[in-house]
Amino acid sequence: MGGSECGRIGRVQGVSWMSIGVGRQEVKAVTSGVRTGHLERGRSARWAVLPLILLDVACVVLSMWAAYWIRFHWMDYQAVFSTTFYIHLGVIAAFSWGIIFALYRLYDIEYLFTGVREYINIANACTMGLMGLIVFSFLDRTNEYDISRGWLALVWALTITSIITTRFGYRRLIHRLRERGYLTRRALIVGTNEEGRQIAAQLRATPNGGVR
């Protein structure tokens, strides 16, 4: 393995494991049992991820509503627009963006609650969702109104800002719960050498990491 510290997480036949490179060696910390640990991890993941889906949908819908009021009621807009058309777009986005978020692993527990990758994926997923709205409005021949570019820009900015802010607060909540022993996985460090002791010290130093 490489000389720097690194970490990998995987599953083999229902067993979750975390491999942490320390120095030039690699020590594996088994983080769940073959059956009971895997089920416990599944329950923890389900309880942690389900609220995120509801929060994301709420952020998308409220961001589109706020963008509508800002663009068409608070700012000067001379062209004809249809409220029904934008409601239609909001309903479509509430479902399609959830699928896009899932494709970007925004509901995969292995990629949540740590690092900046989650926030980068949010920005990418929102951008892809906005492109989908543009394509839909172009292909929808039943619509006689042009989609407002100002509304699109506001939706893009508001959805990214609101979802990142909401998830940042939710991450803080998850960290607090993990520090109290909830939503965590048990780790069994295989080996009692210096590398094993360093891994144990690292896990104890980060109680909000979800492994104990």
Coordinates of C-alpha atoms in Angstrom, one line a residue:
M1 CA 0.0 0.0 0.0
G2 CA 1.0 3.6 -0.2
G3 CA 3.0 5.4 2.4
S4 CA 0.3 7.9 3.4
E5 CA -2.8 7.3 5.5
C6 CA -5.8 6.4 3.5
G7 CA -9.1 4.6 4.0
R8 CA -11.4 2.3 2.1
I9 CA -14.8 0.9 3.0
G10 CA -16.3 -2.2 1.4
R11 CA -18.6 -5.2 1.9
V12 CA -17.9 -8.9 1.3
Q13 CA -20.8 -11.4 1.7
G14 CA -22.7 -9.1 4.0
V15 CA -19.6 -8.2 6.1
S16 CA -18.7 -4.5 6.2
W17 CA -15.0 -3.7 6.6
M18 CA -12.9 -0.6 6.7
S19 CA -9.3 -0.8 5.5
I20 CA -7.0 2.0 6.8
G21 CA -3.5 2.4 5.6
V22 CA -1.0 3.4 8.2
G23 CA 2.6 3.9 7.2
R24 CA 3.4 1.2 4.7
Q25 CA 1.0 -1.4 6.1
E26 CA -2.7 -1.9 6.0
V27 CA -4.9 -3.1 8.8
K28 CA -8.5 -4.1 8.5
A29 CA -11.1 -3.1 11.0
V30 CA -14.2 -5.3 10.7
T31 CA -17.2 -3.0 11.3
S32 CA -20.1 -5.4 11.4
G33 CA -21.0 -9.1 11.7
V34 CA -22.1 -11.3 8.9
R35 CA -25.8 -11.1 9.7
T36 CA -26.8 -9.1 12.8
G37 CA -24.3 -6.3 12.2
H38 CA -25.3 -5.9 8.6
L39 CA -29.0 -5.6 9.6
E40 CA -28.1 -3.1 12.4
R41 CA -26.2 -1.0 9.9
G42 CA -29.1 -1.2 7.5
R43 CA -31.5 0.1 10.1
S44 CA -29.2 2.9 11.1
A45 CA -28.7 3.9 7.5
R46 CA -32.4 3.9 6.8
W47 CA -33.2 6.2 9.7
A48 CA -30.4 8.6 8.8
V49 CA -31.1 8.8 5.1
L50 CA -35.0 9.0 5.0
P51 CA -35.1 12.5 6.5
L52 CA -32.7 13.7 3.9
I53 CA -35.1 12.7 1.1
L54 CA -37.9 14.8 2.7
L55 CA -35.6 17.7 3.4
D56 CA -34.3 17.7 -0.2
V57 CA -37.8 17.6 -1.7
A58 CA -38.8 20.5 0.6
C59 CA -35.7 22.5 -0.4
V60 CA -36.4 22.0 -4.1
V61 CA -40.1 23.0 -3.9
L62 CA -39.5 26.0 -1.6
S63 CA -36.6 27.2 -3.8
M64 CA -38.7 27.1 -6.9
W65 CA -41.5 28.9 -5.1
A66 CA -39.1 31.6 -3.8
A67 CA -37.5 31.9 -7.3
Y68 CA -41.0 32.4 -8.8
W69 CA -42.0 35.2 -6.4
I70 CA -38.6 36.9 -6.7
R71 CA -38.6 36.8 -10.5
F72 CA -42.2 37.5 -11.4
H73 CA -43.4 39.6 -8.4
W74 CA -40.5 41.4 -6.9
M75 CA -38.5 42.0 -10.1
D76 CA -39.7 43.7 -13.2
Y77 CA -40.9 41.2 -15.8
Q78 CA -42.6 42.4 -19.0
A79 CA -43.3 39.1 -20.8
V80 CA -46.4 37.0 -20.3
F81 CA -46.0 34.0 -18.0
S82 CA -48.1 31.2 -16.7
T83 CA -48.3 30.2 -13.0
T84 CA -49.6 26.8 -14.0
F85 CA -46.6 26.2 -16.2
Y86 CA -44.2 26.8 -13.3
I87 CA -46.2 24.7 -10.9
H88 CA -46.0 21.9 -13.4
L89 CA -42.2 22.3 -13.5
G90 CA -42.1 22.2 -9.7
V91 CA -44.0 19.0 -9.5
I92 CA -41.8 17.3 -12.1
A93 CA -38.6 18.6 -10.4
A94 CA -39.8 17.2 -7.0
F95 CA -39.8 13.7 -8.4
S96 CA -37.0 13.8 -11.0
W97 CA -34.5 15.6 -8.9
G98 CA -34.8 12.9 -6.2
I99 CA -33.8 10.3 -8.8
I100 CA -30.9 12.5 -10.0
F101 CA -29.8 12.9 -6.4
A102 CA -29.8 9.1 -5.9
L103 CA -27.7 8.7 -9.0
Y104 CA -25.2 11.1 -7.6
R105 CA -25.0 8.9 -4.4
L106 CA -26.6 11.6 -2.3
Y107 CA -28.5 8.9 -0.4
D108 CA -25.7 6.4 -0.1
I109 CA -24.6 6.2 3.5
E110 CA -21.0 5.5 2.6
Y111 CA -20.7 9.0 1.0
L112 CA -22.7 11.0 3.5
F113 CA -21.9 13.1 6.6
T114 CA -18.1 13.5 6.0
G115 CA -15.9 15.4 3.7
V116 CA -16.8 17.9 0.9
R117 CA -17.7 15.3 -1.7
E118 CA -21.3 15.4 -0.6
Y119 CA -21.5 19.1 -1.3
I120 CA -19.8 18.8 -4.6
N121 CA -22.3 16.1 -5.7
I122 CA -25.2 18.4 -4.6
A123 CA -24.0 21.2 -6.9
N124 CA -23.6 18.7 -9.8
A125 CA -26.9 17.1 -9.2
C126 CA -28.8 20.5 -9.0
T127 CA -27.0 21.5 -12.3
M128 CA -28.1 18.3 -14.0
G129 CA -31.6 18.7 -12.7
L130 CA -31.8 22.3 -14.0
M131 CA -30.6 21.1 -17.4
G132 CA -33.4 18.5 -17.3
L133 CA -36.0 21.2 -16.7
I134 CA -34.7 23.2 -19.7
V135 CA -34.8 20.1 -22.0
F136 CA -38.4 19.3 -20.8
S137 CA -39.6 22.8 -21.4
F138 CA -38.1 22.7 -24.9
L139 CA -39.7 19.4 -25.8
D140 CA -43.1 20.1 -24.2
R141 CA -45.0 21.2 -27.3
T142 CA -48.2 21.8 -25.2
N143 CA -46.5 24.8 -23.6
E144 CA -46.7 28.2 -25.4
Y145 CA -44.6 30.1 -22.8
D146 CA -40.8 30.5 -22.8
I147 CA -39.1 29.5 -19.6
S148 CA -37.6 32.5 -17.8
R149 CA -33.8 32.4 -17.7
G150 CA -33.8 34.6 -14.6
W151 CA -36.1 32.1 -12.9
L152 CA -33.7 29.3 -13.9
A153 CA -30.7 31.1 -12.5
L154 CA -32.5 31.8 -9.2
V155 CA -33.7 28.2 -8.9
W156 CA -30.1 27.0 -9.5
A157 CA -28.6 29.3 -6.8
L158 CA -31.4 28.8 -4.3
T159 CA -31.6 25.0 -4.5
I160 CA -27.8 24.6 -4.1
T161 CA -27.7 27.0 -1.2
S162 CA -30.7 25.7 0.6
I163 CA -29.8 22.0 0.2
I164 CA -26.2 22.5 1.2
T165 CA -27.2 24.6 4.2
T166 CA -29.8 22.1 5.3
R167 CA -27.5 19.1 4.9
F168 CA -24.8 20.9 6.8
G169 CA -27.1 21.3 9.7
Y170 CA -28.3 17.7 9.4
R171 CA -24.7 16.5 9.4
R172 CA -24.1 18.4 12.7
L173 CA -27.1 16.6 14.1
I174 CA -25.8 13.2 13.0
H175 CA -22.4 13.9 14.5
R176 CA -24.1 14.8 17.8
L177 CA -26.0 11.5 17.7
R178 CA -22.9 9.5 16.9
E179 CA -21.1 11.1 19.8
R180 CA -23.9 9.8 22.0
G181 CA -23.6 6.3 20.6
Y182 CA -26.4 6.4 18.0
L183 CA -26.1 5.6 14.3
T184 CA -22.7 3.9 14.8
R185 CA -21.1 0.7 13.7
R186 CA -18.9 -1.5 15.9
A187 CA -15.4 -2.1 14.8
L188 CA -13.1 -5.1 15.5
I189 CA -9.5 -4.3 14.8
V190 CA -7.6 -7.4 13.6
G191 CA -4.1 -7.2 15.1
T192 CA -2.5 -5.7 18.2
N193 CA 0.6 -4.3 16.7
E194 CA 1.5 -0.6 16.4
E195 CA -0.6 0.0 13.4
G196 CA -3.7 -1.6 15.1
R197 CA -3.1 0.7 18.1
Q198 CA -2.9 3.7 15.8
I199 CA -6.2 2.8 14.2
A200 CA -7.9 2.4 17.6
A201 CA -6.6 5.8 18.7
Q202 CA -7.8 7.3 15.4
L203 CA -11.3 5.9 15.9
R204 CA -11.5 7.1 19.5
A205 CA -10.4 10.6 18.4
T206 CA -13.3 10.8 15.9
P207 CA -16.4 9.7 17.8
N208 CA -18.6 11.4 15.2
G209 CA -17.2 9.2 12.4
G210 CA -19.8 6.5 12.9
V211 CA -17.4 3.7 13.9
R212 CA -16.6 2.7 17.4

